[in-house]
XYZ file of C-alpha atoms in Angstrom:
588
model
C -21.708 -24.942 -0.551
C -20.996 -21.694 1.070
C -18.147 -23.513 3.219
C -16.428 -25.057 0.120
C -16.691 -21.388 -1.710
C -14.891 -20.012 1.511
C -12.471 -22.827 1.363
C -11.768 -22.218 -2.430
C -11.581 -18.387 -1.583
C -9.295 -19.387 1.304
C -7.032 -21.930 -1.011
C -7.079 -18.744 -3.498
C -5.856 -16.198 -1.540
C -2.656 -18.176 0.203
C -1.517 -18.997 -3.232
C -1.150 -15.285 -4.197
C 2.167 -14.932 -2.189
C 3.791 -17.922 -4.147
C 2.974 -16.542 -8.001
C 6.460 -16.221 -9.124
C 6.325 -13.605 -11.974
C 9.676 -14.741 -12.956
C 8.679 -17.711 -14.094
C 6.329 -16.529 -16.826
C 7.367 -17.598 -19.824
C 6.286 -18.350 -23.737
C 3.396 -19.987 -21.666
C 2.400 -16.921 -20.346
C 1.525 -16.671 -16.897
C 0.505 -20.172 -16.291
C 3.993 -21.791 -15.142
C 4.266 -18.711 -12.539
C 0.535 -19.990 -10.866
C 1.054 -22.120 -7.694
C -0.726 -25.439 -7.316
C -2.645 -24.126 -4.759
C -4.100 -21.609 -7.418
C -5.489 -24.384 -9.745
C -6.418 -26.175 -6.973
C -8.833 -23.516 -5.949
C -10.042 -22.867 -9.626
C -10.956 -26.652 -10.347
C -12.237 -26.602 -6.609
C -14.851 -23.533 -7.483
C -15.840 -24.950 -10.879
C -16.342 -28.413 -9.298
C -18.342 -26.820 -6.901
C -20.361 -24.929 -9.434
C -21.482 -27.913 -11.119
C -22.631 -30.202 -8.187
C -24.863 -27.410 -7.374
C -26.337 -27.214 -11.084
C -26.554 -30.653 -11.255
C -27.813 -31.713 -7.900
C -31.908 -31.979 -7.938
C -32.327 -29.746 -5.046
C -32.793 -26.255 -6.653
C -29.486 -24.500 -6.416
C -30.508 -21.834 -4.021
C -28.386 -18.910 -3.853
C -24.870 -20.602 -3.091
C -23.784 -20.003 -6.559
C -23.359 -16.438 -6.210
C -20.741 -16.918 -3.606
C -19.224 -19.591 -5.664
C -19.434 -16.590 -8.898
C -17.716 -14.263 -6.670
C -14.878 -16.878 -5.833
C -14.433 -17.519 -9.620
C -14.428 -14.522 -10.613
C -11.535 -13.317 -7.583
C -9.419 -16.414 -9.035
C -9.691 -15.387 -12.516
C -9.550 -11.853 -12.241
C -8.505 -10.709 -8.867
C -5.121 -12.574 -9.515
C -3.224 -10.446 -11.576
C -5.213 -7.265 -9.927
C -3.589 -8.497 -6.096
C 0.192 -9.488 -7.838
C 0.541 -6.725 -10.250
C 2.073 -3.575 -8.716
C 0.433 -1.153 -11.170
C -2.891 -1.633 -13.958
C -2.738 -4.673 -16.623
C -1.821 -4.702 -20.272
C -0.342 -1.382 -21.376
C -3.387 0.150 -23.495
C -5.194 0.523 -20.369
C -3.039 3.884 -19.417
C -4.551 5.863 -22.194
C -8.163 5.283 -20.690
C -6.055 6.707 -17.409
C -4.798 9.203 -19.085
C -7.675 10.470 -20.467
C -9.441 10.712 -17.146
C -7.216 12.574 -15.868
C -7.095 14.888 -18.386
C -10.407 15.307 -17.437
C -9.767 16.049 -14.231
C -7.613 18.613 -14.957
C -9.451 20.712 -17.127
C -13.051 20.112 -16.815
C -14.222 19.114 -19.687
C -13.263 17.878 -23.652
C -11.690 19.005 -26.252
C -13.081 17.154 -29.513
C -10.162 18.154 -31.715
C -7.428 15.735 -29.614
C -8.813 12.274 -30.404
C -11.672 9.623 -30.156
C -11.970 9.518 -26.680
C -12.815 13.115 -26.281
C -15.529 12.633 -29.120
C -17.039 10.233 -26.884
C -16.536 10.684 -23.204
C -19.581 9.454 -21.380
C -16.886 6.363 -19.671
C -14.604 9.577 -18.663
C -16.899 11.612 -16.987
C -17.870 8.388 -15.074
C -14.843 7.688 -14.060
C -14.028 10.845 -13.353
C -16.782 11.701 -11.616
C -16.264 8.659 -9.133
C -12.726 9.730 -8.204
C -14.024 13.081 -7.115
C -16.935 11.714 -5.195
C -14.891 8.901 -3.538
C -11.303 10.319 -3.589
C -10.069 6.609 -5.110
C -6.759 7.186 -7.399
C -7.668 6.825 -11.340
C -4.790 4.522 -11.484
C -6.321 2.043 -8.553
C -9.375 2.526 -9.919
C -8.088 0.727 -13.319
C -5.982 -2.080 -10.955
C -9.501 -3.311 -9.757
C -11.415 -3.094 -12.828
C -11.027 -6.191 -14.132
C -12.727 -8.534 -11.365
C -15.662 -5.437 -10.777
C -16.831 -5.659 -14.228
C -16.233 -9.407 -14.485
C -18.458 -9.769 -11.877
C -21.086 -6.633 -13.572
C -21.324 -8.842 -16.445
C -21.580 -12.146 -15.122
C -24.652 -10.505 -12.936
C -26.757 -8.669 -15.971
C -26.206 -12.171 -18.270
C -27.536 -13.889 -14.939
C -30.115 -10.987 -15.149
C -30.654 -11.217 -18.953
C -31.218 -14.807 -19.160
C -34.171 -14.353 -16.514
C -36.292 -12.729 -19.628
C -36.014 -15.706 -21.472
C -36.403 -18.232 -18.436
C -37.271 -18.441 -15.278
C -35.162 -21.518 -14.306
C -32.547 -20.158 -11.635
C -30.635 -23.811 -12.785
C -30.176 -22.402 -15.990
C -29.870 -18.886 -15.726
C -26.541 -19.992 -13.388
C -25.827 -22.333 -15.837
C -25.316 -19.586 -18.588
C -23.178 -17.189 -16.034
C -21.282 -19.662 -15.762
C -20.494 -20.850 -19.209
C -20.457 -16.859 -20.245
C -17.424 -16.191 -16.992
C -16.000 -19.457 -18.250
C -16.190 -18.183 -21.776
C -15.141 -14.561 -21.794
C -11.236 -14.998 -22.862
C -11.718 -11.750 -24.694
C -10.755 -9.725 -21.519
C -12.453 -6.519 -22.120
C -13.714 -5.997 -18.252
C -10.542 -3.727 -18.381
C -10.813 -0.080 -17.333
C -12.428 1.259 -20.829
C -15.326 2.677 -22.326
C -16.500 -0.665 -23.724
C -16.197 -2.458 -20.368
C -19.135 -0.125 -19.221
C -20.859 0.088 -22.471
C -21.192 -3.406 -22.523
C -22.772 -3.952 -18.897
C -25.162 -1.047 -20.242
C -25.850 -2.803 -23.246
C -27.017 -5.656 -21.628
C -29.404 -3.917 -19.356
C -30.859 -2.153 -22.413
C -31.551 -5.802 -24.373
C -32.636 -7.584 -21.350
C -35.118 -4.596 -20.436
C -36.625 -4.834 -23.749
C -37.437 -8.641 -23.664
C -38.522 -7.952 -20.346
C -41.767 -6.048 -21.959
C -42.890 -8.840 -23.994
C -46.043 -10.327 -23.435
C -46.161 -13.813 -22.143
C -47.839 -16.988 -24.551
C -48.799 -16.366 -27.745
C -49.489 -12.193 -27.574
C -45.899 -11.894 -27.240
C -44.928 -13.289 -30.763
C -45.399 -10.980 -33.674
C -45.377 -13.588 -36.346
C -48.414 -16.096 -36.138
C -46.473 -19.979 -37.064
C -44.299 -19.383 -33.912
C -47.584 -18.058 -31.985
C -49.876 -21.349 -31.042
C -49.017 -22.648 -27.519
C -45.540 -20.836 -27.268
C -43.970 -18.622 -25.233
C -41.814 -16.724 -27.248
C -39.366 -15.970 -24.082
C -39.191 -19.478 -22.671
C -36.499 -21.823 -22.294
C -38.747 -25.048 -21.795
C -42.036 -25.586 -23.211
C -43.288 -25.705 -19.957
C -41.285 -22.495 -18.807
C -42.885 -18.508 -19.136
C -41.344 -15.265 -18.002
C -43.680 -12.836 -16.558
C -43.136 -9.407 -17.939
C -42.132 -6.755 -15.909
C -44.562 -3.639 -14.681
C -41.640 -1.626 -14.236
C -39.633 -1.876 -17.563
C -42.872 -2.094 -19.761
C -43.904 1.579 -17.807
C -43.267 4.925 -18.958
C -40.598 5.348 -16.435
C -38.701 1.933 -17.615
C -38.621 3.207 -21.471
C -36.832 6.425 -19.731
C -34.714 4.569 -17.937
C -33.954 2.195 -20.896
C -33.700 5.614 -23.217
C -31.259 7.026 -20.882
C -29.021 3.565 -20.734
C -28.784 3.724 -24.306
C -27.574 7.574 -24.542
C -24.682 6.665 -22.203
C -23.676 4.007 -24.339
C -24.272 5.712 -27.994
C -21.819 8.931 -25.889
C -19.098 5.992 -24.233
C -18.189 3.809 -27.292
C -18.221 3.474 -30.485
C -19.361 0.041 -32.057
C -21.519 -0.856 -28.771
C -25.036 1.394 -29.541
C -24.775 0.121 -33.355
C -25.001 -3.511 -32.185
C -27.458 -2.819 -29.569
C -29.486 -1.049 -32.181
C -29.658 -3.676 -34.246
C -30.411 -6.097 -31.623
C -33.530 -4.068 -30.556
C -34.640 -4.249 -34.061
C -34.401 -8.029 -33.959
C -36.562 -8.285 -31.093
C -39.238 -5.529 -32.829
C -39.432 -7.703 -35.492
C -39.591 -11.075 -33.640
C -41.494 -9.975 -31.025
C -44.014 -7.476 -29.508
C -42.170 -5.465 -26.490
C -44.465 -2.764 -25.288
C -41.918 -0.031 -26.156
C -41.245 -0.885 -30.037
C -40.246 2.191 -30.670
C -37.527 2.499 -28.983
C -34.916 1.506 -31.885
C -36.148 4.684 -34.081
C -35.017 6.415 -30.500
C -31.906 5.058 -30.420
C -30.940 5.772 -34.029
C -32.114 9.012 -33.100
C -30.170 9.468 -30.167
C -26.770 7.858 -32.090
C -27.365 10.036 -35.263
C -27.367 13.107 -33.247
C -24.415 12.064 -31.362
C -22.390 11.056 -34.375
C -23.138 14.420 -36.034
C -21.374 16.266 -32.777
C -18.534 13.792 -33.924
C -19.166 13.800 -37.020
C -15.943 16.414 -38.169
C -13.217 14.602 -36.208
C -14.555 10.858 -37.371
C -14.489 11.715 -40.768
C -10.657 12.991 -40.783
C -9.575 10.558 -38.676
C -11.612 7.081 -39.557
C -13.301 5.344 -41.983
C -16.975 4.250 -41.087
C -18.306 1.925 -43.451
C -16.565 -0.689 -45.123
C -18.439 -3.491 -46.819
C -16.865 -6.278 -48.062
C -13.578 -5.680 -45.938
C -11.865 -8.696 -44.160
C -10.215 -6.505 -41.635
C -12.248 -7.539 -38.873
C -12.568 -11.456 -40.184
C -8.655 -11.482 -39.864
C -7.905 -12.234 -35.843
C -4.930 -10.200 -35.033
C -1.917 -12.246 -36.290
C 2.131 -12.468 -34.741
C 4.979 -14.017 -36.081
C 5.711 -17.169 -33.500
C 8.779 -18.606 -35.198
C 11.198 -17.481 -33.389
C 8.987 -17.347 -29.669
C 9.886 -18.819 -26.794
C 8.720 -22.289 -26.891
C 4.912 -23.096 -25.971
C 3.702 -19.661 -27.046
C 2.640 -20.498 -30.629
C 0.567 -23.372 -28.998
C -0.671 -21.630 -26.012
C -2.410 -18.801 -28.568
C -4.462 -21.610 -30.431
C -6.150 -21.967 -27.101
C -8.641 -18.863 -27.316
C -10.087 -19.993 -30.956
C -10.371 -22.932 -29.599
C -12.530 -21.897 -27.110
C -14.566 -19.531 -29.547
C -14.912 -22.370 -31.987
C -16.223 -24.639 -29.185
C -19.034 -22.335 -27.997
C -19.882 -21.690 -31.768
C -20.406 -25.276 -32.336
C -22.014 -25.683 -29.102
C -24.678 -22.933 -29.512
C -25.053 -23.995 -33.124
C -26.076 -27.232 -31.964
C -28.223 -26.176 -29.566
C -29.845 -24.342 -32.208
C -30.431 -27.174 -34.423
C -31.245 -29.435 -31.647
C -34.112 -27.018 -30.643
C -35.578 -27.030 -34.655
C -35.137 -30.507 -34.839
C -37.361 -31.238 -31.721
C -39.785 -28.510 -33.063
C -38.287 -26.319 -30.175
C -37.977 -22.978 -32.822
C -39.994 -21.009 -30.171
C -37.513 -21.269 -27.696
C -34.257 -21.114 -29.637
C -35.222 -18.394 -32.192
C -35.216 -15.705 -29.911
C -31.272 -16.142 -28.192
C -30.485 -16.836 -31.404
C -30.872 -14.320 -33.478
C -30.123 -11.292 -31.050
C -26.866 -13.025 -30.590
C -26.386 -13.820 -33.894
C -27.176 -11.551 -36.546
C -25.336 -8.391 -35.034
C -22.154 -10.606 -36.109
C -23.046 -9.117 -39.936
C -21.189 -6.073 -38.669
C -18.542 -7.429 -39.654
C -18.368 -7.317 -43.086
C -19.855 -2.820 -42.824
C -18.462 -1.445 -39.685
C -14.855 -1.235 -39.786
C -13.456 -1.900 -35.931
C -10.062 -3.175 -36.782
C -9.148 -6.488 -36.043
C -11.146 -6.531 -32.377
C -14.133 -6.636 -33.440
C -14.452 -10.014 -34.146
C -14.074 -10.417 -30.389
C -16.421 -7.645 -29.677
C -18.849 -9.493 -31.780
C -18.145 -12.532 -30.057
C -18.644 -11.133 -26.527
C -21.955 -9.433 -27.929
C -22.921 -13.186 -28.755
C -21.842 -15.001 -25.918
C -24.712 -14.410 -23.623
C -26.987 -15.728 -25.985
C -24.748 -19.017 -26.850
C -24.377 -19.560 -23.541
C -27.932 -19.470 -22.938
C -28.369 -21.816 -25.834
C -26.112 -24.180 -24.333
C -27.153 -23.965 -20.935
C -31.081 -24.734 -21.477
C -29.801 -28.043 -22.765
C -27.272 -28.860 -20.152
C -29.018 -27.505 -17.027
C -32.733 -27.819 -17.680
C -34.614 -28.826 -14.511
C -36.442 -31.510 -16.105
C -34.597 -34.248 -18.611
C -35.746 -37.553 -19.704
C -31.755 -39.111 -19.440
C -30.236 -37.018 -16.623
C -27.007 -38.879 -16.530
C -26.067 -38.606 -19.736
C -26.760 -34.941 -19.316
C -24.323 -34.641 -16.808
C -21.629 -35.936 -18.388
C -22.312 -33.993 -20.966
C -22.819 -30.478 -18.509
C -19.442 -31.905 -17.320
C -17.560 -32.817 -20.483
C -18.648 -29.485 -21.751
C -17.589 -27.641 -18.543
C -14.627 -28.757 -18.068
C -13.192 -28.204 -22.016
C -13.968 -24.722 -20.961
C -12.653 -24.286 -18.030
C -9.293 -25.845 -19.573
C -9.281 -23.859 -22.562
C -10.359 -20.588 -20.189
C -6.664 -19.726 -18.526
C -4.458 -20.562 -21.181
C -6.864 -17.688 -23.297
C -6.577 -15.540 -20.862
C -2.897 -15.585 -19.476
C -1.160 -17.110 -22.296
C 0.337 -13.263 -23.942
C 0.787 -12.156 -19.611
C 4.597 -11.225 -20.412
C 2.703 -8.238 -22.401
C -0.012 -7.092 -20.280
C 2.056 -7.403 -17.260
C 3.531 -3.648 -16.635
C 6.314 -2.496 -14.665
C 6.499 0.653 -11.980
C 9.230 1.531 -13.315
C 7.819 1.718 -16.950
C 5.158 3.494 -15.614
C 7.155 6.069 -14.048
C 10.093 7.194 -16.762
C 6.700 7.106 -19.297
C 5.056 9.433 -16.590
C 8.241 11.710 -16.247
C 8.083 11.990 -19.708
C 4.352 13.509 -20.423
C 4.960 15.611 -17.143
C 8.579 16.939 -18.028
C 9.387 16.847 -22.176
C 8.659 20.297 -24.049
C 5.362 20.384 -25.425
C 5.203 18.440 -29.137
C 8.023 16.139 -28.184
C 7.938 12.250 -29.245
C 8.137 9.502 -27.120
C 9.321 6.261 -29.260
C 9.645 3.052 -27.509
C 11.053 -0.319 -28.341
C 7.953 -2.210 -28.333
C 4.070 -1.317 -28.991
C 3.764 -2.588 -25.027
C 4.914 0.220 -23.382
C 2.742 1.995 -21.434
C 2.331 5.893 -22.302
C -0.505 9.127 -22.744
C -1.296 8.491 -18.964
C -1.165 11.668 -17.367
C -3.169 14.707 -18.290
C -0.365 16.378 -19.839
C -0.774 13.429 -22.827
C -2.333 15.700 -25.316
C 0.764 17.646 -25.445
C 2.615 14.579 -26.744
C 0.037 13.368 -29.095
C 2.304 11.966 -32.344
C 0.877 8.693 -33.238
C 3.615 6.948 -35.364
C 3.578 6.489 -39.437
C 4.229 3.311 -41.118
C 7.333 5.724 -42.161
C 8.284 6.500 -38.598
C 6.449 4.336 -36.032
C 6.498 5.139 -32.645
C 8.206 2.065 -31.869
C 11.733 0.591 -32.572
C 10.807 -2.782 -33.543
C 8.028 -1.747 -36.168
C 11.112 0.033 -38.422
C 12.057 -1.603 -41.550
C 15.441 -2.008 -40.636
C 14.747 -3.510 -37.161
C 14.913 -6.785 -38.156
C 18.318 -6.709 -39.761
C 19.937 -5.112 -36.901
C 18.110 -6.795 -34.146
C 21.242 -9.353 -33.707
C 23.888 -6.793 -33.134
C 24.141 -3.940 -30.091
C 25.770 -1.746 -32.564
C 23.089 -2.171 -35.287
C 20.158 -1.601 -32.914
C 21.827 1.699 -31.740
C 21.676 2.945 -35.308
C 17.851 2.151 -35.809
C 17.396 4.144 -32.447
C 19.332 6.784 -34.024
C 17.266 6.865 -37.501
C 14.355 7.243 -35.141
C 15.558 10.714 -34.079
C 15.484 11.920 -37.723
C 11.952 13.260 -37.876
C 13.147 15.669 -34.628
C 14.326 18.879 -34.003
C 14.277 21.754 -31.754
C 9.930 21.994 -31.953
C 9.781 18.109 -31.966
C 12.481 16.768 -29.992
C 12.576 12.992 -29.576
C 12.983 10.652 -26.875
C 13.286 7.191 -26.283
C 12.029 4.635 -24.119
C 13.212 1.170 -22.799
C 12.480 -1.157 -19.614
C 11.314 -4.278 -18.869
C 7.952 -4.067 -20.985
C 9.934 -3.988 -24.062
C 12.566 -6.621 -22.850
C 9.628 -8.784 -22.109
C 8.490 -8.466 -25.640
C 11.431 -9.068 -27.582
C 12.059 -12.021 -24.974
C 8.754 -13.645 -25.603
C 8.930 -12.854 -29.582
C 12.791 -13.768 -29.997
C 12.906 -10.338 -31.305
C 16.730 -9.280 -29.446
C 18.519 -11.738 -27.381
C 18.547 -10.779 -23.731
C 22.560 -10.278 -23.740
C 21.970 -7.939 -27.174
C 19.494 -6.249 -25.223
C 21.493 -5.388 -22.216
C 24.579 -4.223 -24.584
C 22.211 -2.329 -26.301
C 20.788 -0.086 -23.767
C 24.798 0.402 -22.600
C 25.443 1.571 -26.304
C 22.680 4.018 -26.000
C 24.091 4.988 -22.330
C 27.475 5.882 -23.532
C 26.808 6.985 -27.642
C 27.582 10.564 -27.385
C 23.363 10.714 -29.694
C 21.467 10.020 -26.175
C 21.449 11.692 -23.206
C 19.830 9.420 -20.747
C 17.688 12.285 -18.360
C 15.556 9.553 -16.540
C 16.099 6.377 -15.219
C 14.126 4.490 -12.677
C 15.337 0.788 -12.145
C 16.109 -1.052 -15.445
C 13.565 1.508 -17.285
C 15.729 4.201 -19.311
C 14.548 7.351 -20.725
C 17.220 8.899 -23.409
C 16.554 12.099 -25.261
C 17.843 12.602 -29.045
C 20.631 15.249 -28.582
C 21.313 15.188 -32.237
C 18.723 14.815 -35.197
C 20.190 12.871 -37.908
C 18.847 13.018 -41.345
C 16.714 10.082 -42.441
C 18.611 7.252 -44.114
């Protein structure tokens, strides 16, 4: 198996030199792949599979087989992109390097300086390794693909010992995560930490029937079992004094990197005190300890600036939602690939679930169950915006995976051939439902150097308090340490991009019209806020993919603003334009 992982690695890495980003379309990046490409992913998966499925245990080969998977999924974009993925990702840069260049926070600029525990991490590795901040978020992606896919491996040893299934639910979970957030961000590294934290708590629970708290699960049972016939041993070191530390200290650099990530860990700890009897269970009134006391050092800037509890709000039911009638054509269907995927493993793990109680299995689905379940009632108190229901989900998806796994790869089954068609039917839906997920929105996450640079000229070069508007929400900006300086945010009466005005849409068909919205945006400047605007190929991209301006009304346009006697164009690097306001106009 390790020769067919080096093949698929090998197959992987000729194909990189034939992805044609030009051909990326309302189908994302999947029409710019090679063959070659999918050749290697259904090559790796395949792989993965005979190994799980094979009676001879499976060794260690799937780990190389992980790492291949995870360099096709994630390395891809990391190799062909000539600067970091999806435009959101240069605040987390910028606030690094802001960092960097003065030592410390200041809690009065915005949420990331209220909790920097990622930042000093980050920032701290650049100084101790000399690696640029901006390569360090190019690689991201595939590192903590591969952190997670390890501590679920890791995780799903407290609740089995099976090495067949523990695979099993890495690979489901890689095969699974669509949500993306292995991108250089705070939750990226709160959620590795996270993981630890939960799977070094189970990890203390006694093995048989001392290890349930509640006596009609406790007869013959091992509460942390996958089979009947399956038992954990807990671990000396995490159920010692100097594991609680280490577990205590996890959770403080999670409750100081991220917001929602210690409140679901919280409650997952309190899932498994109640469930079960870990030999720390104290630890939750610790970490609502340690999280109080952090939120209270917050506590001034969250409570201008946020709202923290919302109950009975839909905002974080409501998946974020586009307007796809006028896309290019296969986007609308390529985006009803990821909740298909979610609704699969849902179904899937729910099945599981009642699979397990119908068998009189509740010992051994109770457990995965609820830790990955209940957090999800976060929902409906915690306002997130509308990610959170894929936080949620990727807080789950360990656990469902685990769920689905014990079934499909358990080392002993009474009809093992329907069982593999079924480990097969099931992995293969996922794996087909897995890229379009991920790669079906590329036109926006991919960024351009150019973009990059006019957006970088602009932090380092503008007077301080001037505004940086932009046609589209996908342009990259705050990425230097001079983005505090900048800081304006937007209003629903003046966003901070073009096509967010009211009157966008009515002048998006005419060059002349689209100038004038561009100049209404100038109105809120002046000599202390002077305005400037931004346009490349992100933006282009975005209108493209959205039908929002016609690519000959977008060229015309940026000519208009080129030669209007309102713009003075002071930076342009390729086909990315920076034009200053020379004139504020009055509103309307």
């Amino acid at each position: 198996m390790l020769v067919g992982a080096a093949i698929c690695a090998a197959l992987w890495l000729v194909s990189l030199p034939d992805v044609d980003l030009d051909r990326m379309d309302g189908w994302g990046l999947l029409p710019a792949l090679p063959v070659l490409w999918y050749v290697s992913f259904a090559g790796v998966v395949a792989l993965y599979l005979v190994v799980l499925l094979r009676r001879a245990a499976p060794g260690r080969s799937p780990m190389a087989l992980h790492v291949v998977l995870v360099a096709v999924l994630y390395g891809t974009t990391s190799a062909i992109y000539d600067v970091p993925r999806f435009p959101y990702v240069y605040k987390h840069i910028g606030v690094v390097e802001y960092f960097l260049a003065n030592g410390g926070v200041d809690r009065s600029i915005d949420i990331y300086n209220n909790f920097p525990g990622f930042f000093y991490l980050a920032a701290g590795f650049h100084l101790v390794t000399t690696v640029p901040v901006e390569d360090m978020a190019q690689w991201a992606q595939p590192v903590f693909a591969l952190l997670f896919a390890g501590l679920v491996y890791w995780v799903a040893g407290s609740l089995t010992t099976s090495r067949r299934i523990r695979y099993g639910t890495a690979l489901l979970f890689t095969l699974g995560d669509w949500v993306a957030q292995n991108y250089f961000a705070p939750q990226a590294l709160a959620y590795v930490l996270s993981l630890l934290v939960v799977g070094g708590m189970l990890r203390t629970v006694p093995s048989g029937a001392a290890g349930w708290r509640w006596r009609r699960f406790a007869r013959p049972r091992d509460p942390l079992a996958a089979t009947p016939d399956d038992a954990p041993r807990t671990s000396a070191f995490w159920s010692s004094r100097w594991g609680a530390l280490v577990l205590v200290l996890v959770f403080a650099v999670v409750a100081v990197s991220h917001q929602m990530s210690p409140v679901i860990v919280i409650v997952q700890s309190i899932v498994i005190v109640v469930l079960l009897r870990p030999a720390h269970p104290w630890l939750p009134v610790v970490f609502v300890l340690i999280e109080v006391a952090w939120l209270a050092q917050a506590w001034s800037f969250l409570t201008r600036n946020f709202e923290l509890f919302s109950f009975g709000g839909t905002e974080n039911i409501d998946p974020p939602t586009v307007d796809t009638t006028a896309a290019l054509p296969g986007h609308a269907t390529v985006l009803w690939a990821a909740p298909a995927l979610m609704a699969f493993v849902a179904l899937l793990a729910m099945g599981s679930v009642a699979l397990g109680l119908w068998r009189k299995q509740a010992a051994h689905v109770l457990v995965p169950a609820l830790v990955g379940g209940i957090p999800l009632g976060l929902i409906l108190g915690q306002p997130y915006g509308q990610e959170a229901i894929f936080r949620l989900y990727l807080f789950g998806l360990p656990w469902a995976c685990f769920l689905i796994a014990r079934w499909l790869f358990a080392d002993r089954v009474r009809h093992r051939p329907v069982r593999r068609v079924a480990a097969v039917v099931v992995t293969v839906v996922m794996a087909a439902l897995l890229p379009p997920s991920m790669y079906g929105s590329e036109l926006i996450a991919w960024q351009s150097p150019s973009d990059v640079a006019i957006a970088r000229a602009f932090e380092r070069e503008a007077p301080e308090g001037s505004v940086l508007v932009s046609l589209t929400p996908s342009f990259p900006s705050r990425l230097t340490a001079d983005y505090p300086a900048h800081l304006s945010g937007g209003t629903v009466e003046n966003p901070d991009n073009l096509v967010s005005r009211l009157e966008f849409e009515e002048a998006s068909g005419e060059p002349a019209g689209l100038v004038e919205v561009a100049r209404n945006a100038c109105a809120p400047g002046g000599p202390e806020a002077p305005v400037y605007l931004a346009l490349g190929p992100s933006g282009e991209r975005f209108s493209r993919l959205y039908g929002l301006i016609e690519p000959e009304v977008y060229e015309a346009f940026v000519a208009g603003l080129t030669s209007s006697p309102d713009f003075e164009l002071v930076e342009q690097v390729g086909d990315s334009h920076l034009f200053r306001c020379v004139v504020a106009v009055p509103a309307g």
